[in-house]
CSV table of C-alpha atoms in Angstrom, one decimal:
chain,number,residue,atom,x,y,z
A,1,MET,CA,84.6,23.1,60.1
A,2,GLY,CA,81.9,21.2,58.1
A,3,VAL,CA,81.4,21.1,54.4
A,4,THR,CA,79.8,24.3,53.1
A,5,ARG,CA,78.0,25.4,49.9
A,6,LYS,CA,81.2,27.1,48.8
A,7,ASP,CA,83.0,23.8,48.9
A,8,VAL,CA,80.4,22.2,46.7
A,9,ALA,CA,80.5,25.1,44.3
A,10,LYS,CA,84.3,24.9,44.0
A,11,LEU,CA,84.3,21.2,43.3
A,12,ALA,CA,81.4,21.4,40.8
A,13,GLY,CA,83.0,24.4,39.0
A,14,VAL,CA,80.0,26.7,39.5
A,15,SER,CA,79.0,29.6,41.7
A,16,GLY,CA,77.5,29.4,45.1
A,17,THR,CA,74.3,30.9,43.7
A,18,THR,CA,74.1,28.1,41.2
A,19,VAL,CA,74.4,25.6,44.0
A,20,SER,CA,71.5,27.3,45.8
A,21,TYR,CA,69.4,27.2,42.6
A,22,VAL,CA,70.0,23.5,42.3
A,23,MET,CA,69.5,22.6,45.9
A,24,ASN,CA,66.3,24.7,46.2
A,25,ASN,CA,65.0,23.9,42.7
A,26,THR,CA,64.3,27.6,42.3
A,27,LYS,CA,65.7,28.1,38.8
A,28,ARG,CA,65.7,25.8,35.7
A,29,LEU,CA,69.2,24.8,34.9
A,30,THR,CA,70.7,22.3,32.4
A,31,PRO,CA,70.7,18.6,33.5
A,32,GLU,CA,74.5,18.6,33.1
A,33,VAL,CA,75.0,21.5,35.7
A,34,CYS,CA,72.5,19.9,38.1
A,35,LYS,CA,74.3,16.6,37.9
A,36,ARG,CA,77.7,18.2,38.6
A,37,VAL,CA,76.3,19.9,41.7
A,38,TRP,CA,74.6,16.8,43.1
A,39,ASP,CA,77.7,14.7,42.3
A,40,ALA,CA,79.9,17.2,44.2
A,41,ALA,CA,77.5,17.3,47.1
A,42,LYS,CA,77.5,13.5,47.3
A,43,GLN,CA,81.3,13.3,47.1
A,44,LEU,CA,81.7,15.8,49.9
A,45,ASN,CA,78.8,14.3,51.9
A,46,TYR,CA,77.1,17.7,51.9
A,47,HIS,CA,73.6,17.9,53.3
A,48,PRO,CA,71.8,21.2,52.7
A,49,SER,CA,70.0,22.7,55.7
A,50,LEU,CA,66.2,22.2,55.3
A,51,VAL,CA,65.7,25.2,57.6
A,52,ALA,CA,67.7,27.4,55.3
A,53,ARG,CA,65.9,25.9,52.3
A,54,GLY,CA,62.6,26.6,53.9
A,55,LEU,CA,63.4,30.3,54.2
A,56,VAL,CA,63.9,30.4,50.4
A,57,THR,CA,61.1,28.1,49.3
A,58,ASN,CA,58.6,28.7,52.1
A,59,GLU,CA,58.5,24.9,52.6
A,60,THR,CA,59.4,23.0,55.7
A,61,LYS,CA,59.2,19.4,54.3
A,62,HIS,CA,57.3,18.6,57.5
A,63,ILE,CA,53.8,17.3,57.7
A,64,ALA,CA,51.5,16.3,60.6
A,65,ILE,CA,49.5,13.0,60.9
A,66,ILE,CA,46.5,13.1,63.2
A,67,VAL,CA,45.2,9.7,64.4
A,68,LYS,CA,42.3,8.8,66.6
A,69,ASN,CA,44.0,6.2,68.8
A,70,LEU,CA,47.8,5.8,68.9
A,71,GLN,CA,47.4,2.3,70.4
A,72,ASN,CA,45.3,0.9,67.5
A,73,PRO,CA,47.5,-1.1,65.1
A,74,TYR,CA,45.2,0.0,62.3
A,75,TYR,CA,46.5,3.6,62.6
A,76,THR,CA,50.1,2.4,63.0
A,77,ALA,CA,49.8,0.7,59.6
A,78,ILE,CA,48.3,3.9,58.1
A,79,GLN,CA,51.2,5.8,59.5
A,80,GLU,CA,53.6,3.3,57.9
A,81,GLY,CA,52.0,3.9,54.5
A,82,ILE,CA,52.2,7.6,54.9
A,83,GLN,CA,55.8,7.6,56.0
A,84,ILE,CA,56.9,5.3,53.1
A,85,ILE,CA,55.9,7.9,50.6
A,86,ALA,CA,56.8,10.9,52.8
A,87,ALA,CA,60.4,9.6,53.1
A,88,GLN,CA,60.7,9.1,49.4
A,89,GLU,CA,59.7,12.7,48.9
A,90,GLY,CA,62.0,14.1,51.6
A,91,TYR,CA,59.3,14.9,54.2
A,92,ILE,CA,59.5,14.2,57.9
A,93,VAL,CA,56.3,13.5,59.9
A,94,SER,CA,55.0,14.2,63.3
A,95,VAL,CA,52.1,12.2,64.8
A,96,LEU,CA,49.3,13.7,67.0
A,97,SER,CA,46.5,12.1,68.9
A,98,ALA,CA,43.0,13.4,68.2
A,99,HIS,CA,42.2,12.8,71.8
A,100,GLU,CA,45.0,14.7,73.5
A,101,SER,CA,44.4,18.4,73.3
A,102,PRO,CA,44.4,18.2,69.5
A,103,MET,CA,44.1,21.9,68.7
A,104,ASP,CA,46.6,23.0,71.3
A,105,ASN,CA,49.1,20.6,69.9
A,106,MET,CA,48.3,21.5,66.3
A,107,ASN,CA,48.7,25.2,67.0
A,108,ILE,CA,52.1,24.6,68.5
A,109,MET,CA,53.1,22.6,65.4
A,110,LEU,CA,51.7,25.2,63.1
A,111,SER,CA,53.8,27.9,64.8
A,112,ARG,CA,56.9,25.8,64.1
A,113,GLY,CA,55.9,25.3,60.5
A,114,ILE,CA,54.3,22.4,58.6
A,115,ASP,CA,53.4,22.1,55.0
A,116,GLY,CA,50.3,20.0,55.3
A,117,VAL,CA,48.1,17.7,57.5
A,118,VAL,CA,46.9,14.1,57.0
A,119,VAL,CA,44.0,13.1,59.2
A,120,ALA,CA,43.6,9.4,59.5
A,121,SER,CA,40.1,9.6,61.1
A,122,SER,CA,37.0,10.7,59.2
A,123,SER,CA,35.3,12.0,62.4
A,124,ALA,CA,38.4,13.9,63.4
A,125,GLY,CA,38.7,15.2,59.9
A,126,VAL,CA,35.4,17.0,60.2
A,127,PHE,CA,36.7,18.8,63.3
A,128,PHE,CA,40.1,19.8,61.9
A,129,ARG,CA,38.6,20.9,58.5
A,130,GLU,CA,36.5,23.4,60.5
A,131,GLN,CA,39.2,24.5,62.9
A,132,LEU,CA,42.3,24.8,60.6
A,133,ASN,CA,43.0,27.6,58.2
A,134,SER,CA,41.8,26.7,54.8
A,135,ASN,CA,45.2,27.6,53.4
A,136,ILE,CA,46.7,24.5,55.1
A,137,PRO,CA,46.6,21.6,52.6
A,138,MET,CA,44.8,18.5,54.1
A,139,ALA,CA,44.1,14.9,53.2
A,140,ILE,CA,41.4,13.2,55.2
A,141,VAL,CA,40.7,9.5,55.2
A,142,GLY,CA,37.4,8.8,53.5
A,143,GLU,CA,37.3,12.0,51.4
A,144,ASP,CA,39.1,10.4,48.5
A,145,GLN,CA,37.3,7.1,49.0
A,146,SER,CA,33.7,8.1,50.1
A,147,ALA,CA,31.2,5.7,51.7
A,148,ALA,CA,31.8,3.3,48.8
A,149,PHE,CA,35.0,2.1,50.5
A,150,TYR,CA,33.1,-0.1,53.0
A,151,ARG,CA,29.9,-0.7,51.2
A,152,LYS,CA,30.7,-3.9,49.3
A,153,ALA,CA,32.3,-5.5,52.3
A,154,ILE,CA,29.5,-4.6,54.7
A,155,PHE,CA,26.9,-5.9,52.3
A,156,SER,CA,28.8,-9.1,51.9
A,157,MET,CA,29.0,-9.4,55.7
A,158,VAL,CA,25.3,-8.8,56.2
A,159,GLU,CA,24.5,-11.3,53.4
A,160,THR,CA,26.6,-13.9,55.3
A,161,PHE,CA,24.8,-13.2,58.5
A,162,TYR,CA,21.5,-13.6,56.6
A,163,GLN,CA,22.6,-16.9,55.1
A,164,LEU,CA,23.6,-18.2,58.5
A,165,GLY,CA,20.1,-17.4,59.9
A,166,HIS,CA,20.8,-14.2,61.7
A,167,ARG,CA,18.0,-11.6,61.7
A,168,ARG,CA,18.9,-9.4,64.7
A,169,ILE,CA,22.4,-7.9,64.4
A,170,ALA,CA,23.6,-5.4,66.9
A,171,PHE,CA,26.0,-2.5,66.0
A,172,LEU,CA,28.6,-1.4,68.6
A,173,SER,CA,29.6,2.1,67.4
A,174,GLY,CA,31.6,3.6,70.3
A,175,LEU,CA,30.5,6.9,68.9
A,176,SER,CA,29.3,9.9,70.7
A,177,MET,CA,28.4,11.8,67.5
A,178,ASP,CA,25.5,11.6,65.2
A,179,ARG,CA,25.7,8.1,63.7
A,180,SER,CA,23.9,9.3,60.5
A,181,THR,CA,27.2,11.0,59.4
A,182,HIS,CA,29.2,7.8,59.8
A,183,TYR,CA,29.6,5.8,56.5
A,184,ARG,CA,29.9,2.4,58.2
A,185,TYR,CA,26.7,3.0,60.0
A,186,GLN,CA,25.0,4.2,56.8
A,187,ASN,CA,26.1,1.2,54.8
A,188,PHE,CA,25.2,-1.2,57.6
A,189,CYS,CA,21.6,0.2,57.8
A,190,ASP,CA,21.3,0.0,54.0
A,191,ALA,CA,22.4,-3.6,54.0
A,192,LEU,CA,20.0,-4.6,56.7
A,193,GLN,CA,17.1,-3.1,54.8
A,194,ALA,CA,18.3,-4.8,51.6
A,195,TYR,CA,18.0,-8.2,53.3
A,196,GLY,CA,14.7,-7.3,54.9
A,197,MET,CA,16.1,-7.1,58.5
A,198,GLN,CA,14.7,-4.7,61.0
A,199,ILE,CA,16.7,-1.7,62.2
A,200,ASP,CA,16.1,-1.8,65.9
A,201,PRO,CA,17.5,1.3,67.7
A,202,ALA,CA,17.9,-0.8,70.9
A,203,LEU,CA,20.5,-2.9,69.1
A,204,PHE,CA,22.7,0.2,68.2
A,205,ILE,CA,25.0,0.9,71.1
A,206,ASP,CA,26.9,4.2,71.2
A,207,GLY,CA,29.6,5.2,73.6
A,208,ASP,CA,31.7,8.1,74.7
A,209,GLY,CA,33.8,8.3,71.5
A,210,GLY,CA,36.3,5.6,72.6
A,211,THR,CA,36.8,2.7,70.2
A,212,ASP,CA,39.3,0.6,72.1
A,213,GLU,CA,38.9,-2.8,73.8
A,214,GLN,CA,37.5,-1.3,76.9
A,215,SER,CA,34.9,0.6,74.9
A,216,GLY,CA,33.9,-2.7,73.2
A,217,TYR,CA,33.7,-4.4,76.5
A,218,ASN,CA,31.5,-1.6,77.9
A,219,ALA,CA,29.3,-1.6,74.8
A,220,ALA,CA,28.7,-5.3,74.9
A,221,ASP,CA,27.8,-5.0,78.6
A,222,THR,CA,25.3,-2.3,77.8
A,223,LEU,CA,23.9,-4.5,75.0
A,224,LEU,CA,23.4,-7.4,77.4
A,225,ARG,CA,21.8,-5.3,80.0
A,226,THR,CA,19.1,-4.1,77.6
A,227,GLY,CA,17.7,-7.7,77.5
A,228,VAL,CA,16.9,-7.2,73.8
A,229,PRO,CA,17.5,-10.5,71.9
A,230,PHE,CA,20.3,-10.6,69.3
A,231,THR,CA,22.4,-13.3,67.6
A,232,GLY,CA,25.0,-11.2,65.7
A,233,VAL,CA,27.2,-8.3,66.4
A,234,PHE,CA,29.1,-5.8,64.1
A,235,ALA,CA,31.7,-3.7,65.9
A,236,VAL,CA,33.0,-0.5,64.4
A,237,ASN,CA,36.5,-1.8,64.7
A,238,ASP,CA,38.5,-4.9,65.6
A,239,LEU,CA,39.6,-3.6,69.1
A,240,MET,CA,36.0,-3.1,70.1
A,241,ALA,CA,35.1,-6.5,68.8
A,242,ILE,CA,37.8,-8.1,70.9
A,243,GLY,CA,36.7,-6.3,74.0
A,244,ALA,CA,33.1,-7.4,73.3
A,245,MET,CA,34.2,-11.0,72.9
A,246,LYS,CA,35.6,-10.9,76.4
A,247,ARG,CA,32.4,-9.6,77.9
A,248,PHE,CA,30.3,-12.2,76.1
A,249,TRP,CA,32.6,-14.9,77.3
A,250,GLN,CA,32.2,-13.6,80.9
A,251,ALA,CA,28.5,-13.8,80.4
A,252,GLY,CA,28.7,-17.5,79.6
A,253,LEU,CA,28.1,-17.0,75.9
A,254,GLN,CA,30.1,-18.9,73.4
A,255,ILE,CA,31.3,-17.6,70.0
A,256,PRO,CA,30.0,-18.5,67.5
A,257,LYS,CA,27.6,-21.0,69.1
A,258,ASP,CA,25.6,-18.3,70.9
A,259,ILE,CA,26.8,-15.0,69.3
A,260,SER,CA,28.5,-14.4,66.0
A,261,ILE,CA,30.7,-11.3,65.8
A,262,VAL,CA,32.5,-9.3,63.1
A,263,GLY,CA,35.1,-6.4,63.5
A,264,CYS,CA,36.5,-3.9,61.1
A,265,ASP,CA,40.0,-2.9,60.0
A,266,GLY,CA,41.7,-6.3,59.6
A,267,ILE,CA,44.5,-5.8,62.2
A,268,HIS,CA,46.8,-8.8,62.4
A,269,ILE,CA,45.8,-9.9,65.9
A,270,THR,CA,42.3,-10.9,64.6
A,271,GLU,CA,43.9,-14.1,63.2
A,272,TYR,CA,45.0,-15.1,66.7
A,273,THR,CA,41.9,-14.4,68.8
A,274,THR,CA,39.9,-17.4,70.1
A,275,PRO,CA,38.0,-18.0,67.8
A,276,PRO,CA,39.7,-16.0,65.0
A,277,LEU,CA,37.7,-12.9,64.4
A,278,SER,CA,35.8,-12.2,61.2
A,279,THR,CA,36.6,-8.7,59.9
A,280,LEU,CA,36.5,-6.1,57.2
A,281,GLN,CA,40.1,-6.0,55.8
A,282,CYS,CA,40.9,-2.4,54.9
A,283,SER,CA,44.6,-2.5,53.7
A,284,PRO,CA,45.6,0.4,56.0
A,285,VAL,CA,49.2,0.6,54.6
A,286,THR,CA,47.7,1.2,51.1
A,287,ILE,CA,45.3,3.7,52.6
A,288,GLY,CA,48.3,5.6,54.1
A,289,THR,CA,50.1,5.7,50.8
A,290,SER,CA,47.0,6.9,49.0
A,291,LEU,CA,46.5,9.7,51.6
A,292,MET,CA,50.1,10.9,51.3
A,293,TYR,CA,49.8,11.0,47.5
A,294,GLN,CA,46.5,13.0,48.0
A,295,LEU,CA,48.3,15.5,50.1
A,296,LEU,CA,51.3,15.7,47.7
A,297,GLU,CA,48.8,16.6,44.9
A,298,GLU,CA,47.9,19.7,46.9
A,299,LEU,CA,51.5,20.5,47.9
A,300,GLN,CA,52.9,20.0,44.4
A,301,PRO,CA,50.1,20.6,41.9
A,302,ASP,CA,52.5,20.7,39.0
A,303,ARG,CA,53.4,17.1,39.4
A,304,THR,CA,51.6,13.9,38.7
A,305,PHE,CA,51.5,11.2,41.4
A,306,PRO,CA,50.4,7.5,41.2
A,307,LYS,CA,46.8,6.6,41.4
A,308,PRO,CA,45.4,3.3,42.6
A,309,LYS,CA,44.8,0.9,39.7
A,310,GLN,CA,41.3,0.4,41.0
A,311,PRO,CA,39.3,2.2,43.7
A,312,LEU,CA,40.2,1.2,47.2
A,313,GLN,CA,37.6,-1.1,48.8
A,314,ALA,CA,37.4,-3.0,52.0
A,315,GLU,CA,37.1,-6.8,51.8
A,316,PHE,CA,35.0,-9.0,54.1
A,317,ILE,CA,37.0,-11.8,55.7
A,318,ARG,CA,34.9,-14.6,57.3
A,319,ARG,CA,36.6,-16.5,60.1
A,320,GLU,CA,35.4,-18.8,62.9
A,321,SER,CA,33.7,-16.0,64.9
A,322,MET,CA,30.7,-16.4,62.6
A,323,GLY,CA,28.4,-19.4,62.7
A,324,ALA,CA,24.8,-20.5,62.0
A,325,VAL,CA,22.1,-19.5,64.4
A,326,ARG,CA,21.4,-22.6,66.6
A,327,GLU,CA,17.9,-23.8,66.9
A,328,GLN,CA,16.1,-23.1,70.2
A,329,GLU,CA,16.5,-26.0,72.6
């Protein structure tokens, strides 16, 4: 037979009820009593049942993470940041894809019990905020950062394009939604206007909502088939940029001699593409920890959690995928 609460109580010299109070944190007791209980539990290698604790506290210590693309290393890094803090606070996490029957899977998880939800995609966040019960605590990427997160980096990127002689820069969004609600698009348009560049709708290529390499390849193909001239490309993420680079190469275009291109997210593989891809570095692990602290503030409003020393902001990283516009031969 395994170690029971009665065994812990006997070793600590307290009642079984007192052990429950300490384990569930449901009654204020002296530090000395709490230490005796936890020392006894450690000595006996006793692990309280979270299921039983949940029946008392109405907490499951279980949260859900919703990501847009499970194959994108950017979301993997955000998950890592979330899990670092979740583990410290005694939470387990389950990960769901926003593309694979999201509400069906979420309803199943809700029926089994979760304390809160972290949505690592701003577009998916809008959907889940509308669909989920308002009583479910949520933290959504972008809500605690706003459009200002990318603004400085995007302006720096557009300024670099401008200094290199680029005046016609395409945007590969991959989106099937209204672009005007997307903060990267908004900031990009503001930056183009700030540097006196035309916002040409023909250079803004949407998609079916996918943002992987194939989506980038398809978007680049669509862009080329329009026949509209351009010298620079900004892709909504690094995976799309990598897919676009392949399509440009197949079309006989050299990067950056013919086309300069920039991605977004700063995933590690961008350092190893040929040429290395310029990107907006987003520090996804830090974003993940920030999101988890944001959720914890809702779950435990009586506690104070760490805040970033300064507002999180993306950083523009220029690499060899950007070059000066060559003169017409």
